[in-house]
mmCIF file of C-alpha atoms in Angstrom:
data_model
loop_
_atom_site.group_PDB
_atom_site.id
_atom_site.type_symbol
_atom_site.label_atom_id
_atom_site.label_comp_id
_atom_site.label_asym_id
_atom_site.label_seq_id
_atom_site.Cartn_x
_atom_site.Cartn_y
_atom_site.Cartn_z
ATOM 1 C CA GLU O 1 33.348 107.363 -26.738
ATOM 2 C CA GLU O 2 33.399 106.100 -30.364
ATOM 3 C CA LEU O 3 35.988 103.581 -29.475
ATOM 4 C CA PHE O 4 33.634 101.954 -26.846
ATOM 5 C CA ASP O 5 30.397 102.342 -28.939
ATOM 6 C CA PRO O 6 30.787 101.683 -32.561
ATOM 7 C CA GLN O 7 27.167 102.439 -33.434
ATOM 8 C CA LEU O 8 28.375 106.233 -32.955
ATOM 9 C CA GLU O 9 30.254 105.896 -36.260
ATOM 10 C CA GLY O 10 28.853 108.291 -38.759
ATOM 11 C CA HIS O 11 26.874 110.436 -36.106
ATOM 12 C CA PRO O 12 28.104 113.910 -34.840
ATOM 13 C CA VAL O 13 29.454 113.341 -31.316
ATOM 14 C CA GLY O 14 30.585 115.647 -28.674
ATOM 15 C CA VAL O 15 31.681 115.716 -25.199
ATOM 16 C CA LEU O 16 30.666 118.189 -22.674
ATOM 17 C CA SER O 17 32.658 119.907 -19.792
ATOM 18 C CA ALA O 18 32.461 118.698 -16.011
ATOM 19 C CA ASN O 19 29.192 120.539 -15.758
ATOM 20 C CA ASP O 20 27.739 119.772 -18.944
ATOM 21 C CA GLY O 21 27.838 123.616 -19.997
ATOM 22 C CA CYS O 22 30.066 123.683 -23.108
ATOM 23 C CA PHE O 23 31.817 121.386 -25.659
ATOM 24 C CA ILE O 24 35.432 120.214 -24.926
ATOM 25 C CA SER O 25 35.684 117.639 -27.490
ATOM 26 C CA ARG O 26 33.929 117.252 -30.987
ATOM 27 C CA ASN O 27 34.452 114.679 -34.038
ATOM 28 C CA ASP O 28 34.531 115.842 -37.636
ATOM 29 C CA GLN O 29 30.832 115.758 -38.022
ATOM 30 C CA LEU O 30 29.979 117.785 -35.323
ATOM 31 C CA LYS O 31 32.575 120.491 -36.202
ATOM 32 C CA ALA O 32 30.907 120.303 -39.822
ATOM 33 C CA LEU O 33 27.548 121.288 -38.169
ATOM 34 C CA GLY O 34 29.394 124.747 -37.046
ATOM 35 C CA VAL O 35 29.686 123.755 -33.373
ATOM 36 C CA PRO O 36 32.869 125.537 -31.944
ATOM 37 C CA MET O 37 35.347 124.564 -29.225
ATOM 38 C CA ALA O 38 33.758 125.742 -25.927
ATOM 39 C CA GLY O 39 30.281 126.240 -27.692
ATOM 40 C CA LEU O 40 27.561 126.256 -25.182
ATOM 41 C CA TYR O 41 25.460 123.257 -25.346
ATOM 42 C CA PHE O 42 22.036 124.844 -24.778
ATOM 43 C CA GLU O 43 22.639 127.183 -27.644
ATOM 44 C CA TYR O 44 23.134 124.267 -30.103
ATOM 45 C CA GLN O 45 20.586 121.793 -28.316
ATOM 46 C CA ARG O 46 17.905 122.290 -31.122
ATOM 47 C CA LEU O 47 20.426 121.800 -33.965
ATOM 48 C CA LEU O 48 21.849 118.750 -32.275
ATOM 49 C CA GLU O 49 18.453 117.153 -31.816
ATOM 50 C CA LYS O 50 17.625 117.536 -35.511
ATOM 51 C CA CYS O 51 20.855 116.304 -36.784
ATOM 52 C CA ASP O 52 20.662 113.003 -34.534
ATOM 53 C CA ALA O 53 23.943 114.250 -32.632
ATOM 54 C CA ARG O 54 25.064 112.157 -29.712
ATOM 55 C CA VAL O 55 26.473 114.278 -26.640
ATOM 56 C CA PHE O 56 28.049 112.859 -23.683
ATOM 57 C CA SER O 57 28.930 114.054 -20.200
ATOM 58 C CA SER O 58 32.646 113.671 -19.436
ATOM 59 C CA ASN O 59 33.945 110.209 -18.254
ATOM 60 C CA PHE O 60 37.196 111.348 -16.909
ATOM 61 C CA GLU O 61 38.354 108.037 -15.459
ATOM 62 C CA LEU O 62 37.984 106.604 -19.038
ATOM 63 C CA TYR O 63 39.729 109.279 -20.798
ATOM 64 C CA LEU O 64 42.666 109.246 -18.318
ATOM 65 C CA ASP O 65 42.954 105.404 -18.751
ATOM 66 C CA MET O 66 43.079 105.884 -22.407
ATOM 67 C CA SER O 67 45.565 108.645 -21.931
ATOM 68 C CA GLN O 68 47.735 106.559 -19.877
ATOM 69 C CA ARG O 69 47.543 103.756 -22.524
ATOM 70 C CA PHE O 70 48.280 106.198 -25.484
ATOM 71 C CA TYR O 71 51.407 107.590 -23.288
ATOM 72 C CA ARG O 72 52.951 104.025 -22.650
ATOM 73 C CA THR O 73 52.520 103.338 -26.310
ATOM 74 C CA VAL O 74 54.610 106.228 -27.642
ATOM 75 C CA LEU O 75 57.215 105.738 -25.018
ATOM 76 C CA ASP O 76 58.278 102.756 -27.278
ATOM 77 C CA PHE O 77 59.520 105.099 -29.685
ATOM 78 C CA SER O 78 61.260 107.580 -27.334
ATOM 79 C CA PRO O 79 62.258 108.000 -23.720
ATOM 80 C CA ASP O 80 62.028 111.630 -24.135
ATOM 81 C CA VAL O 81 58.122 112.257 -24.066
ATOM 82 C CA GLU O 82 56.322 115.285 -22.489
ATOM 83 C CA ARG O 83 52.685 114.656 -21.603
ATOM 84 C CA TYR O 84 51.384 118.065 -22.919
ATOM 85 C CA SER O 85 47.602 117.279 -22.336
ATOM 86 C CA VAL O 86 45.344 114.228 -21.764
ATOM 87 C CA ASP O 87 45.558 113.438 -25.659
ATOM 88 C CA GLU O 88 48.759 115.093 -26.712
ATOM 89 C CA VAL O 89 52.500 114.717 -26.328
ATOM 90 C CA PHE O 90 55.568 116.290 -27.603
ATOM 91 C CA MET O 91 58.351 113.685 -28.343
ATOM 92 C CA GLU O 92 62.149 113.992 -29.030
ATOM 93 C CA MET O 93 62.634 111.785 -32.105
ATOM 94 C CA GLY O 94 66.370 111.780 -32.272
ATOM 95 C CA GLU O 95 68.536 109.879 -34.690
ATOM 96 C CA THR O 96 66.979 107.528 -36.886
ATOM 97 C CA LYS O 97 68.026 105.668 -40.056
ATOM 98 C CA LYS O 98 64.515 105.672 -41.335
ATOM 99 C CA SER O 99 62.786 108.775 -42.800
ATOM 100 C CA PHE O 100 60.710 110.761 -40.184
ATOM 101 C CA SER O 101 57.640 110.565 -42.252
ATOM 102 C CA TYR O 102 57.943 106.612 -41.907
ATOM 103 C CA LEU O 103 58.401 106.795 -38.417
ATOM 104 C CA GLY O 104 55.497 108.948 -37.896
ATOM 105 C CA HIS O 105 53.345 106.423 -39.585
ATOM 106 C CA GLU O 106 54.809 103.714 -37.359
ATOM 107 C CA VAL O 107 53.734 105.760 -34.354
ATOM 108 C CA LEU O 108 50.140 106.220 -35.883
ATOM 109 C CA ASP O 109 49.989 102.499 -36.631
ATOM 110 C CA LYS O 110 51.181 101.234 -33.178
ATOM 111 C CA VAL O 111 48.978 103.620 -31.247
ATOM 112 C CA TYR O 112 45.831 102.412 -33.417
ATOM 113 C CA LYS O 113 47.031 98.772 -32.973
ATOM 114 C CA TRP O 114 47.547 99.014 -29.173
ATOM 115 C CA THR O 115 44.812 101.310 -28.254
ATOM 116 C CA GLY O 116 42.198 101.637 -31.015
ATOM 117 C CA LEU O 117 42.760 105.457 -30.935
ATOM 118 C CA ILE O 118 43.377 107.249 -34.306
ATOM 119 C CA SER O 119 46.036 110.191 -33.908
ATOM 120 C CA ARG O 120 47.888 112.487 -36.048
ATOM 121 C CA VAL O 121 51.748 113.311 -36.098
ATOM 122 C CA GLY O 122 53.530 116.686 -36.734
ATOM 123 C CA ILE O 123 57.114 116.907 -36.965
ATOM 124 C CA GLY O 124 59.092 120.162 -36.882
ATOM 125 C CA SER O 125 62.439 121.465 -35.512
ATOM 126 C CA ASN O 126 60.578 123.045 -32.412
ATOM 127 C CA LYS O 127 57.248 122.657 -30.578
ATOM 128 C CA THR O 128 55.632 125.522 -32.555
ATOM 129 C CA LEU O 129 56.349 124.173 -35.825
ATOM 130 C CA SER O 130 55.532 120.710 -34.780
ATOM 131 C CA LYS O 131 52.055 121.925 -33.431
ATOM 132 C CA ILE O 132 51.422 123.619 -36.867
ATOM 133 C CA ALA O 133 52.429 120.509 -38.868
ATOM 134 C CA ASN O 134 50.121 118.577 -36.473
ATOM 135 C CA ASN O 135 47.100 120.870 -37.185
ATOM 136 C CA LEU O 136 47.618 120.391 -40.830
ATOM 137 C CA ALA O 137 47.933 116.704 -40.479
ATOM 138 C CA LYS O 138 44.297 116.730 -39.116
ATOM 139 C CA LYS O 139 42.945 118.651 -41.942
ATOM 140 C CA SER O 140 44.788 117.210 -44.846
ATOM 141 C CA LYS O 141 43.607 113.742 -46.338
ATOM 142 C CA LYS O 142 46.546 113.856 -48.533
ATOM 143 C CA ALA O 143 48.920 113.883 -45.601
ATOM 144 C CA ASP O 144 47.426 110.594 -44.354
ATOM 145 C CA GLY O 145 48.070 111.717 -40.843
ATOM 146 C CA VAL O 146 51.756 112.582 -40.865
ATOM 147 C CA VAL O 147 53.086 116.167 -41.891
ATOM 148 C CA ASP O 148 56.926 116.460 -41.773
ATOM 149 C CA LEU O 149 58.094 120.248 -41.803
ATOM 150 C CA TYR O 150 61.466 119.151 -40.381
ATOM 151 C CA SER O 151 62.599 116.878 -43.476
ATOM 152 C CA HIS O 152 60.994 119.440 -45.891
ATOM 153 C CA PRO O 153 61.675 123.024 -44.660
ATOM 154 C CA GLU O 154 60.769 124.134 -48.268
ATOM 155 C CA HIS O 155 57.213 123.570 -47.255
ATOM 156 C CA ILE O 156 57.187 125.589 -44.119
ATOM 157 C CA ASP O 157 56.248 128.806 -45.573
ATOM 158 C CA VAL O 158 53.266 127.165 -47.281
ATOM 159 C CA ALA O 159 52.117 125.630 -44.090
ATOM 160 C CA LEU O 160 52.396 128.728 -42.240
ATOM 161 C CA GLU O 161 50.284 130.670 -44.666
ATOM 162 C CA ARG O 162 47.714 128.004 -44.383
ATOM 163 C CA THR O 163 47.604 128.645 -40.572
ATOM 164 C CA LYS O 164 45.485 131.435 -39.167
ATOM 165 C CA ILE O 165 47.191 133.370 -36.801
ATOM 166 C CA GLY O 166 44.661 132.625 -33.949
ATOM 167 C CA ASP O 167 45.557 128.907 -34.641
ATOM 168 C CA VAL O 168 49.381 129.514 -33.670
ATOM 169 C CA TRP O 169 50.337 127.729 -30.430
ATOM 170 C CA GLY O 170 50.826 130.264 -27.745
ATOM 171 C CA ILE O 171 48.810 133.209 -29.508
ATOM 172 C CA GLY O 172 45.600 133.681 -27.658
ATOM 173 C CA GLY O 173 42.423 135.320 -28.855
ATOM 174 C CA ALA O 174 43.294 138.778 -27.469
ATOM 175 C CA TYR O 175 47.054 138.819 -29.301
ATOM 176 C CA ALA O 176 45.423 137.473 -32.303
ATOM 177 C CA GLU O 177 42.966 140.509 -32.743
ATOM 178 C CA ASP O 178 45.901 142.802 -32.065
ATOM 179 C CA LEU O 179 48.025 141.059 -34.788
ATOM 180 C CA ILE O 180 44.984 141.095 -37.316
ATOM 181 C CA SER O 181 44.792 144.902 -36.785
ATOM 182 C CA LEU O 182 48.293 145.024 -37.871
ATOM 183 C CA LYS O 183 47.623 143.021 -41.100
ATOM 184 C CA VAL O 184 49.088 139.725 -39.543
ATOM 185 C CA HIS O 185 46.661 137.181 -40.672
ATOM 186 C CA ASN O 186 48.400 134.065 -40.689
ATOM 187 C CA ALA O 187 51.678 132.580 -39.530
ATOM 188 C CA ARG O 188 53.458 133.424 -42.574
ATOM 189 C CA ASP O 189 52.849 137.137 -42.024
ATOM 190 C CA PHE O 190 53.788 136.562 -38.348
ATOM 191 C CA LYS O 191 57.088 135.036 -39.290
ATOM 192 C CA TYR O 192 58.239 137.925 -41.397
ATOM 193 C CA TYR O 193 56.977 140.767 -39.144
ATOM 194 C CA ASN O 194 59.383 142.820 -37.151
ATOM 195 C CA HIS O 195 60.831 140.880 -34.015
ATOM 196 C CA ARG O 196 61.201 144.001 -31.958
ATOM 197 C CA GLU O 197 57.686 145.082 -32.438
ATOM 198 C CA ILE O 198 56.479 141.382 -31.679
ATOM 199 C CA ARG O 199 58.466 141.787 -28.573
ATOM 200 C CA GLN O 200 56.749 145.012 -27.457
ATOM 201 C CA LEU O 201 53.181 143.763 -28.300
ATOM 202 C CA MET O 202 53.551 140.178 -26.859
ATOM 203 C CA THR O 203 56.523 140.357 -24.406
ATOM 204 C CA VAL O 204 59.117 137.654 -24.052
ATOM 205 C CA LYS O 205 56.856 134.574 -24.630
ATOM 206 C CA GLY O 206 55.457 136.205 -27.747
ATOM 207 C CA ALA O 207 59.070 137.042 -28.865
ATOM 208 C CA ARG O 208 59.849 133.114 -28.292
ATOM 209 C CA THR O 209 56.822 132.083 -30.448
ATOM 210 C CA HIS O 210 58.060 134.346 -33.282
ATOM 211 C CA LEU O 211 61.606 132.981 -33.123
ATOM 212 C CA GLU O 212 60.137 129.341 -33.157
ATOM 213 C CA ILE O 213 58.341 130.323 -36.411
ATOM 214 C CA ASN O 214 61.457 131.217 -37.773
ATOM 215 C CA GLY O 215 63.048 127.989 -36.772
ATOM 216 C CA VAL O 216 65.103 128.732 -33.447
ATOM 217 C CA ARG O 217 64.317 126.424 -30.624
ATOM 218 C CA CYS O 218 63.199 128.116 -27.543
ATOM 219 C CA PHE O 219 60.745 125.927 -25.858
ATOM 220 C CA GLY O 220 62.349 122.455 -24.452
ATOM 221 C CA LEU O 221 60.513 119.420 -23.375
ATOM 222 C CA GLU O 222 59.250 119.415 -19.873
ATOM 223 C CA LEU O 223 59.770 115.780 -18.798
ATOM 224 C CA THR O 224 58.558 116.585 -15.195
ATOM 225 C CA LYS O 225 55.546 118.432 -14.488
ATOM 226 C CA PRO O 226 56.231 122.004 -12.850
ATOM 227 C CA LEU O 227 54.845 122.894 -9.664
ATOM 228 C CA ARG O 228 51.394 124.942 -9.815
ATOM 229 C CA LYS O 229 51.861 128.448 -8.874
ATOM 230 C CA ALA O 230 48.293 129.286 -8.819
ATOM 231 C CA ILE O 231 44.884 127.225 -8.659
ATOM 232 C CA GLY O 232 41.760 128.526 -9.910
ATOM 233 C CA ILE O 233 38.324 127.362 -9.332
ATOM 234 C CA GLN O 234 35.175 128.471 -11.457
ATOM 235 C CA ARG O 235 31.538 127.341 -11.417
#
């Protein structure tokens, strides 16, 4: 929305779900006002009017078109790219003579030049660590858009300590509450917790997430979309 309307720059901007019920996307200014992901629009409407925020209904045709442009751009860097969501991909970097950090900045620059979109790159030895790196790249001005935990494993524990347990990819709200009750407050606490107890609490998928936090690769790239096993509809 900001890309196609430069007048939105500096304003809190949010996009609502299909039925205009809750927020599915927020810029930094809107996040600073305390509007959470999936926050109900009507609960924040007065605050948003007071702060001159701009709120949009979803324009899925536009977003999917931009998503396709983004995807085609990153394919220039690797043929092994998994489309994880409309605005996120996992990419196998492979061998390179350049540093991964330098390559990450090349990705950012090309995506911005070809699409106008501002993106972030997180680099890790597996999906979970790359997601953690990506989240830190969004928050850290010093990182300048790229965090590389693969080339700098000595920084992993610091990164994990800065990541709340509920922000770890694959750990939902219910499991986060259970883990906090066990004094597991961040990803570093999770890393050093007993693996057998994690498996008992969170089953096989949780155990795999625990292994990935410890540097083991458990989740491969899904280059073709798996068939849906169930479809849910809610209003």
